[in-house]
PDB file of C-alpha atoms in Angstrom:
ATOM      1  CA  ASN Q   1      69.458 -47.336-161.783  1.00 54.00           C
ATOM      2  CA  ALA Q   2      72.685 -45.711-162.846  1.00 72.00           C
ATOM      3  CA  GLY Q   3      75.342 -47.920-164.354  1.00 91.00           C
ATOM      4  CA  VAL Q   4      78.927 -48.303-163.229  1.00 96.00           C
ATOM      5  CA  MET Q   5      80.565 -44.890-163.033  1.00 96.00           C
ATOM      6  CA  GLN Q   6      84.221 -44.218-163.542  1.00 97.00           C
ATOM      7  CA  ASN Q   7      86.104 -40.976-163.201  1.00 96.00           C
ATOM      8  CA  PRO Q   8      87.930 -39.303-164.558  1.00 97.00           C
ATOM      9  CA  ARG Q   9      87.222 -40.489-168.070  1.00 96.00           C
ATOM     10  CA  HIS Q  10      90.553 -39.179-169.280  1.00 97.00           C
ATOM     11  CA  LEU Q  11      93.638 -38.655-167.167  1.00 98.00           C
ATOM     12  CA  VAL Q  12      96.988 -37.266-168.231  1.00 98.00           C
ATOM     13  CA  ARG Q  13     100.007 -37.680-166.000  1.00 98.00           C
ATOM     14  CA  ARG Q  14     103.701 -37.054-166.379  1.00 97.00           C
ATOM     15  CA  ARG Q  15     106.179 -39.806-165.655  1.00 97.00           C
ATOM     16  CA  GLY Q  16     106.712 -40.181-161.923  1.00 97.00           C
ATOM     17  CA  GLN Q  17     103.352 -38.762-160.881  1.00 98.00           C
ATOM     18  CA  GLU Q  18     100.538 -40.671-159.223  1.00 98.00           C
ATOM     19  CA  ALA Q  19      97.297 -41.676-160.911  1.00 98.00           C
ATOM     20  CA  ARG Q  20      94.103 -42.322-158.966  1.00 98.00           C
ATOM     21  CA  LEU Q  21      91.196 -43.928-160.809  1.00 98.00           C
ATOM     22  CA  ARG Q  22      87.768 -44.125-159.212  1.00 98.00           C
ATOM     23  CA  CYS Q  23      84.959 -46.592-159.730  1.00 97.00           C
ATOM     24  CA  SER Q  24      81.463 -46.370-158.275  1.00 97.00           C
ATOM     25  CA  PRO Q  25      79.675 -49.699-158.699  1.00 95.00           C
ATOM     26  CA  MET Q  26      76.028 -50.064-159.547  1.00 93.00           C
ATOM     27  CA  LYS Q  27      73.673 -49.660-156.619  1.00 90.00           C
ATOM     28  CA  GLY Q  28      73.500 -52.832-154.599  1.00 86.00           C
ATOM     29  CA  HIS Q  29      76.679 -54.285-156.095  1.00 89.00           C
ATOM     30  CA  SER Q  30      79.339 -55.234-153.591  1.00 88.00           C
ATOM     31  CA  HIS Q  31      81.855 -56.870-155.946  1.00 91.00           C
ATOM     32  CA  VAL Q  32      84.276 -54.787-157.999  1.00 94.00           C
ATOM     33  CA  TYR Q  33      86.756 -55.893-160.658  1.00 95.00           C
ATOM     34  CA  TRP Q  34      89.445 -53.886-162.414  1.00 97.00           C
ATOM     35  CA  TYR Q  35      90.699 -54.699-165.910  1.00 97.00           C
ATOM     36  CA  ARG Q  36      93.337 -53.059-168.055  1.00 97.00           C
ATOM     37  CA  GLN Q  37      93.444 -52.787-171.831  1.00 95.00           C
ATOM     38  CA  LEU Q  38      96.790 -51.791-173.273  1.00 91.00           C
ATOM     39  CA  PRO Q  39      96.768 -50.211-176.740  1.00 86.00           C
ATOM     40  CA  GLU Q  40      95.919 -52.756-179.430  1.00 81.00           C
ATOM     41  CA  GLU Q  41      95.645 -55.532-176.842  1.00 84.00           C
ATOM     42  CA  GLY Q  42      92.888 -57.407-175.095  1.00 86.00           C
ATOM     43  CA  LEU Q  43      91.385 -56.844-171.694  1.00 92.00           C
ATOM     44  CA  LYS Q  44      93.345 -58.293-168.799  1.00 94.00           C
ATOM     45  CA  PHE Q  45      92.058 -58.883-165.294  1.00 94.00           C
ATOM     46  CA  MET Q  46      93.881 -57.008-162.559  1.00 96.00           C
ATOM     47  CA  VAL Q  47      92.092 -57.306-159.228  1.00 96.00           C
ATOM     48  CA  TYR Q  48      88.830 -58.350-157.584  1.00 93.00           C
ATOM     49  CA  LEU Q  49      87.579 -56.665-154.438  1.00 93.00           C
ATOM     50  CA  GLN Q  50      84.665 -56.840-152.086  1.00 91.00           C
ATOM     51  CA  LYS Q  51      83.935 -54.151-149.534  1.00 89.00           C
ATOM     52  CA  GLU Q  52      87.117 -53.617-147.480  1.00 89.00           C
ATOM     53  CA  ASN Q  53      88.740 -56.772-148.842  1.00 93.00           C
ATOM     54  CA  ILE Q  54      91.015 -57.678-151.732  1.00 94.00           C
ATOM     55  CA  ILE Q  55      89.950 -61.140-152.838  1.00 91.00           C
ATOM     56  CA  ASP Q  56      92.100 -61.778-155.903  1.00 92.00           C
ATOM     57  CA  GLU Q  57      94.985 -59.582-157.019  1.00 94.00           C
ATOM     58  CA  SER Q  58      96.663 -62.126-159.239  1.00 93.00           C
ATOM     59  CA  GLY Q  59      96.646 -59.757-162.222  1.00 93.00           C
ATOM     60  CA  MET Q  60      98.104 -56.750-160.468  1.00 95.00           C
ATOM     61  CA  PRO Q  61     101.679 -55.733-161.239  1.00 94.00           C
ATOM     62  CA  LYS Q  62     103.832 -56.396-158.201  1.00 89.00           C
ATOM     63  CA  GLU Q  63     104.980 -52.823-157.743  1.00 94.00           C
ATOM     64  CA  ARG Q  64     103.398 -49.371-157.891  1.00 97.00           C
ATOM     65  CA  PHE Q  65      99.810 -50.601-158.267  1.00 98.00           C
ATOM     66  CA  SER Q  66      97.282 -50.861-155.442  1.00 97.00           C
ATOM     67  CA  ALA Q  67      93.525 -51.039-155.126  1.00 97.00           C
ATOM     68  CA  GLU Q  68      90.982 -50.535-152.409  1.00 96.00           C
ATOM     69  CA  PHE Q  69      87.231 -50.673-151.958  1.00 95.00           C
ATOM     70  CA  PRO Q  70      86.398 -48.978-148.674  1.00 93.00           C
ATOM     71  CA  LYS Q  71      83.233 -49.421-146.669  1.00 90.00           C
ATOM     72  CA  GLU Q  72      82.059 -46.032-147.869  1.00 90.00           C
ATOM     73  CA  GLY Q  73      82.860 -44.494-151.209  1.00 92.00           C
ATOM     74  CA  PRO Q  74      84.171 -45.672-154.537  1.00 95.00           C
ATOM     75  CA  SER Q  75      86.805 -48.234-155.336  1.00 97.00           C
ATOM     76  CA  ILE Q  76      90.189 -46.673-156.082  1.00 98.00           C
ATOM     77  CA  LEU Q  77      92.929 -48.004-158.348  1.00 98.00           C
ATOM     78  CA  ARG Q  78      96.151 -46.204-157.530  1.00 98.00           C
ATOM     79  CA  ILE Q  79      99.261 -46.180-159.679  1.00 98.00           C
ATOM     80  CA  GLN Q  80     102.337 -44.631-158.146  1.00 98.00           C
ATOM     81  CA  GLN Q  81     105.261 -43.227-160.123  1.00 98.00           C
ATOM     82  CA  VAL Q  82     103.583 -43.808-163.464  1.00 97.00           C
ATOM     83  CA  VAL Q  83     105.623 -44.809-166.513  1.00 97.00           C
ATOM     84  CA  ARG Q  84     104.728 -44.603-170.195  1.00 95.00           C
ATOM     85  CA  GLY Q  85     103.902 -48.315-170.226  1.00 95.00           C
ATOM     86  CA  ASP Q  86     101.020 -47.627-167.839  1.00 96.00           C
ATOM     87  CA  SER Q  87      99.178 -45.753-170.606  1.00 96.00           C
ATOM     88  CA  ALA Q  88      96.034 -47.782-171.166  1.00 96.00           C
ATOM     89  CA  ALA Q  89      92.297 -47.916-170.697  1.00 97.00           C
ATOM     90  CA  TYR Q  90      91.306 -49.078-167.223  1.00 98.00           C
ATOM     91  CA  PHE Q  91      87.870 -50.580-166.859  1.00 97.00           C
ATOM     92  CA  CYS Q  92      85.956 -51.287-163.712  1.00 97.00           C
ATOM     93  CA  ALA Q  93      83.155 -53.833-163.504  1.00 95.00           C
ATOM     94  CA  SER Q  94      80.720 -54.564-160.719  1.00 93.00           C
ATOM     95  CA  SER Q  95      78.457 -57.460-159.911  1.00 89.00           C
ATOM     96  CA  PRO Q  96      75.762 -58.212-157.374  1.00 83.00           C
ATOM     97  CA  THR Q  97      75.684 -61.583-155.689  1.00 69.00           C
ATOM     98  CA  GLY Q  98      75.544 -63.262-159.092  1.00 63.00           C
ATOM     99  CA  PRO Q  99      78.435 -63.765-161.508  1.00 69.00           C
ATOM    100  CA  SER Q 100      77.517 -61.380-164.351  1.00 80.00           C
ATOM    101  CA  GLN Q 101      79.754 -58.334-164.487  1.00 89.00           C
ATOM    102  CA  PHE Q 102      78.693 -54.903-165.693  1.00 92.00           C
ATOM    103  CA  PHE Q 103      81.373 -52.594-166.981  1.00 95.00           C
ATOM    104  CA  GLY Q 104      81.904 -48.882-166.678  1.00 96.00           C
ATOM    105  CA  PRO Q 105      82.996 -46.602-169.535  1.00 96.00           C
ATOM    106  CA  GLY Q 106      86.634 -46.747-168.533  1.00 97.00           C
ATOM    107  CA  THR Q 107      89.386 -44.280-167.686  1.00 98.00           C
ATOM    108  CA  ARG Q 108      91.942 -43.586-170.365  1.00 97.00           C
ATOM    109  CA  LEU Q 109      95.301 -42.889-168.792  1.00 97.00           C
ATOM    110  CA  THR Q 110      97.981 -41.170-170.833  1.00 97.00           C
ATOM    111  CA  VAL Q 111     101.454 -40.873-169.407  1.00 97.00           C
ATOM    112  CA  LEU Q 112     103.624 -38.205-170.991  1.00 95.00           C
TER     113      LEU Q 112
ATOM    114  CA  ASP X   1      88.471 -71.935-167.651  1.00 61.00           C
ATOM    115  CA  ALA X   2      88.293 -73.655-171.013  1.00 64.00           C
ATOM    116  CA  LYS X   3      89.944 -72.103-174.044  1.00 88.00           C
ATOM    117  CA  THR X   4      87.816 -70.655-176.847  1.00 93.00           C
ATOM    118  CA  THR X   5      88.514 -70.181-180.544  1.00 95.00           C
ATOM    119  CA  GLN X   6      86.791 -67.481-182.595  1.00 96.00           C
ATOM    120  CA  PRO X   7      87.320 -66.182-186.131  1.00 97.00           C
ATOM    121  CA  THR X   8      89.384 -63.018-186.236  1.00 96.00           C
ATOM    122  CA  SER X   9      86.829 -61.019-188.161  1.00 97.00           C
ATOM    123  CA  MET X  10      83.492 -61.223-189.955  1.00 97.00           C
ATOM    124  CA  ASP X  11      81.404 -58.968-192.136  1.00 97.00           C
ATOM    125  CA  CYS X  12      77.628 -58.754-192.140  1.00 96.00           C
ATOM    126  CA  ALA X  13      75.160 -56.754-194.207  1.00 97.00           C
ATOM    127  CA  GLU X  14      72.946 -54.371-192.307  1.00 97.00           C
ATOM    128  CA  GLY X  15      69.543 -55.897-191.588  1.00 96.00           C
ATOM    129  CA  ARG X  16      70.767 -59.445-191.981  1.00 97.00           C
ATOM    130  CA  ALA X  17      71.424 -61.929-189.209  1.00 97.00           C
ATOM    131  CA  ALA X  18      74.958 -62.028-187.860  1.00 98.00           C
ATOM    132  CA  ASN X  19      76.074 -65.504-186.789  1.00 98.00           C
ATOM    133  CA  LEU X  20      79.226 -65.516-184.680  1.00 98.00           C
ATOM    134  CA  PRO X  21      80.740 -68.952-183.994  1.00 97.00           C
ATOM    135  CA  CYS X  22      82.811 -70.029-181.030  1.00 97.00           C
ATOM    136  CA  ASN X  23      84.598 -73.325-180.442  1.00 96.00           C
ATOM    137  CA  HIS X  24      85.144 -74.533-176.880  1.00 94.00           C
ATOM    138  CA  SER X  25      85.933 -78.223-177.286  1.00 93.00           C
ATOM    139  CA  THR X  26      87.450 -78.600-173.799  1.00 91.00           C
ATOM    140  CA  ILE X  27      84.482 -77.131-171.949  1.00 92.00           C
ATOM    141  CA  SER X  28      83.669 -78.770-168.633  1.00 89.00           C
ATOM    142  CA  GLY X  29      80.229 -79.723-167.404  1.00 88.00           C
ATOM    143  CA  ASN X  30      79.989 -76.846-164.968  1.00 88.00           C
ATOM    144  CA  GLU X  31      81.240 -74.133-167.335  1.00 90.00           C
ATOM    145  CA  TYR X  32      78.923 -71.595-168.878  1.00 92.00           C
ATOM    146  CA  VAL X  33      79.299 -69.849-172.228  1.00 94.00           C
ATOM    147  CA  TYR X  34      79.247 -66.047-171.919  1.00 94.00           C
ATOM    148  CA  TRP X  35      79.236 -63.443-174.649  1.00 96.00           C
ATOM    149  CA  TYR X  36      80.339 -59.846-174.257  1.00 95.00           C
ATOM    150  CA  ARG X  37      81.006 -57.186-176.839  1.00 97.00           C
ATOM    151  CA  GLN X  38      83.099 -54.056-176.897  1.00 95.00           C
ATOM    152  CA  ILE X  39      82.067 -51.225-179.144  1.00 95.00           C
ATOM    153  CA  HIS X  40      85.009 -49.024-180.046  1.00 88.00           C
ATOM    154  CA  SER X  41      86.698 -47.608-176.932  1.00 82.00           C
ATOM    155  CA  GLN X  42      83.713 -48.346-174.701  1.00 92.00           C
ATOM    156  CA  GLY X  43      83.474 -50.716-171.755  1.00 94.00           C
ATOM    157  CA  PRO X  44      82.532 -54.322-172.535  1.00 94.00           C
ATOM    158  CA  GLN X  45      78.814 -54.979-172.632  1.00 94.00           C
ATOM    159  CA  TYR X  46      77.224 -58.206-171.421  1.00 92.00           C
ATOM    160  CA  ILE X  47      75.110 -59.860-174.115  1.00 95.00           C
ATOM    161  CA  ILE X  48      73.972 -63.304-173.042  1.00 94.00           C
ATOM    162  CA  HIS X  49      75.065 -66.528-171.371  1.00 93.00           C
ATOM    163  CA  GLY X  50      73.990 -70.151-171.240  1.00 94.00           C
ATOM    164  CA  LEU X  51      74.873 -73.604-169.990  1.00 93.00           C
ATOM    165  CA  LYS X  52      73.373 -76.108-172.412  1.00 91.00           C
ATOM    166  CA  ASN X  53      69.968 -74.879-173.480  1.00 88.00           C
ATOM    167  CA  ASN X  54      69.533 -72.280-176.165  1.00 94.00           C
ATOM    168  CA  GLU X  55      68.941 -68.811-174.771  1.00 96.00           C
ATOM    169  CA  THR X  56      67.318 -65.680-176.155  1.00 97.00           C
ATOM    170  CA  ASN X  57      67.021 -62.160-174.863  1.00 95.00           C
ATOM    171  CA  GLU X  58      66.298 -58.752-176.325  1.00 94.00           C
ATOM    172  CA  MET X  59      69.773 -58.468-177.785  1.00 94.00           C
ATOM    173  CA  ALA X  60      70.622 -61.881-179.172  1.00 97.00           C
ATOM    174  CA  SER X  61      70.175 -65.633-179.242  1.00 98.00           C
ATOM    175  CA  LEU X  62      72.704 -68.196-178.115  1.00 98.00           C
ATOM    176  CA  ILE X  63      72.732 -71.617-179.707  1.00 97.00           C
ATOM    177  CA  ILE X  64      74.838 -74.267-177.945  1.00 96.00           C
ATOM    178  CA  THR X  65      75.451 -77.600-179.644  1.00 96.00           C
ATOM    179  CA  GLU X  66      74.291 -80.733-177.903  1.00 94.00           C
ATOM    180  CA  ASP X  67      77.847 -81.809-177.082  1.00 94.00           C
ATOM    181  CA  ARG X  68      78.549 -78.230-175.883  1.00 95.00           C
ATOM    182  CA  LYS X  69      81.794 -78.094-177.838  1.00 95.00           C
ATOM    183  CA  SER X  70      80.705 -75.057-179.815  1.00 96.00           C
ATOM    184  CA  SER X  71      78.147 -72.280-179.824  1.00 97.00           C
ATOM    185  CA  THR X  72      76.821 -69.524-182.048  1.00 98.00           C
ATOM    186  CA  LEU X  73      75.762 -66.028-181.092  1.00 98.00           C
ATOM    187  CA  ILE X  74      73.022 -64.716-183.359  1.00 98.00           C
ATOM    188  CA  LEU X  75      72.170 -61.060-183.793  1.00 97.00           C
ATOM    189  CA  PRO X  76      68.892 -61.389-185.713  1.00 96.00           C
ATOM    190  CA  HIS X  77      68.880 -58.027-187.519  1.00 95.00           C
ATOM    191  CA  ALA X  78      72.329 -56.476-187.389  1.00 96.00           C
ATOM    192  CA  THR X  79      72.630 -52.700-187.468  1.00 97.00           C
ATOM    193  CA  LEU X  80      75.642 -50.469-187.956  1.00 97.00           C
ATOM    194  CA  ARG X  81      75.725 -49.957-184.191  1.00 95.00           C
ATOM    195  CA  ASP X  82      76.431 -53.656-183.733  1.00 97.00           C
ATOM    196  CA  THR X  83      79.910 -53.192-185.201  1.00 97.00           C
ATOM    197  CA  ALA X  84      82.141 -54.278-182.327  1.00 97.00           C
ATOM    198  CA  VAL X  85      84.532 -56.901-181.007  1.00 96.00           C
ATOM    199  CA  TYR X  86      82.596 -59.909-179.724  1.00 97.00           C
ATOM    200  CA  TYR X  87      84.100 -62.073-177.002  1.00 96.00           C
ATOM    201  CA  CYS X  88      83.097 -65.650-176.267  1.00 96.00           C
ATOM    202  CA  ILE X  89      84.145 -66.629-172.737  1.00 93.00           C
ATOM    203  CA  VAL X  90      83.774 -69.983-171.044  1.00 91.00           C
ATOM    204  CA  ARG X  91      83.824 -69.889-167.278  1.00 86.00           C
ATOM    205  CA  VAL X  92      82.708 -71.534-164.115  1.00 81.00           C
ATOM    206  CA  VAL X  93      79.987 -69.461-162.528  1.00 73.00           C
ATOM    207  CA  GLU X  94      81.052 -68.519-159.046  1.00 69.00           C
ATOM    208  CA  TYR X  95      81.704 -65.421-157.048  1.00 61.00           C
ATOM    209  CA  GLY X  96      84.832 -63.617-157.948  1.00 66.00           C
ATOM    210  CA  ASN X  97      85.525 -65.578-161.065  1.00 77.00           C
ATOM    211  CA  LYS X  98      87.278 -63.149-163.316  1.00 84.00           C
ATOM    212  CA  LEU X  99      86.546 -62.859-167.010  1.00 88.00           C
ATOM    213  CA  VAL X 100      89.363 -64.034-169.278  1.00 88.00           C
ATOM    214  CA  PHE X 101      89.104 -62.208-172.591  1.00 91.00           C
ATOM    215  CA  GLY X 102      90.640 -63.589-175.765  1.00 90.00           C
ATOM    216  CA  ALA X 103      91.083 -61.685-178.998  1.00 91.00           C
ATOM    217  CA  GLY X 104      87.427 -61.987-179.946  1.00 94.00           C
ATOM    218  CA  THR X 105      85.797 -61.536-183.349  1.00 97.00           C
ATOM    219  CA  ILE X 106      85.681 -58.141-185.014  1.00 96.00           C
ATOM    220  CA  LEU X 107      82.205 -57.880-186.526  1.00 98.00           C
ATOM    221  CA  ARG X 108      81.796 -55.216-189.187  1.00 97.00           C
ATOM    222  CA  VAL X 109      78.227 -54.447-190.161  1.00 97.00           C
ATOM    223  CA  LYS X 110      78.078 -52.764-193.535  1.00 96.00           C
ATOM    224  CA  SER X 111      75.297 -50.826-195.227  1.00 93.00           C
TER     225      SER X 111
END
């Protein structure tokens, strides 16, 4: 059973471009969480999704950030018009019906 | 979720037991104690969780005091690969309950 997959692992964008981060949960997992880790800081919750629904987006910045988890395919975290402050590691976690979350390897976004 | 307090850092000799403490004096009756770790630049890894009984799995043991105000994560035979940041998280177990990470304890295992 493959673990949580995230791609790309490293992403470089120039200021003003869009970043799209993908997360494929573990097989059978229908809950997806996104967390962000800024340099030298702790992990912060961003958003929780179930298939086709955003359940909790209390940690998402109000502008430029969006997330989706379609019926088919991976969950996508989209950052529009990236700025240098968006440079961070973005981690996705998935869970089955239970509460334990299993994390992917992360996507490291660098904004030039 | 209740607040937790952990030491900033700890050292442990390779092959010895690593005992990582966590204080959670305001824990509620329905809150579990979870432990995760993050090895440098990797995604957090689930270790163990418990409510009030001591728990053991292939990675570690979790000892929770009778009053549940503190707990200790024990890595019985630490190796260099156990060097990581260890997070103690107290949370209600329910769907969609996000993990709230503190600063954690930096454990350095030395040869």
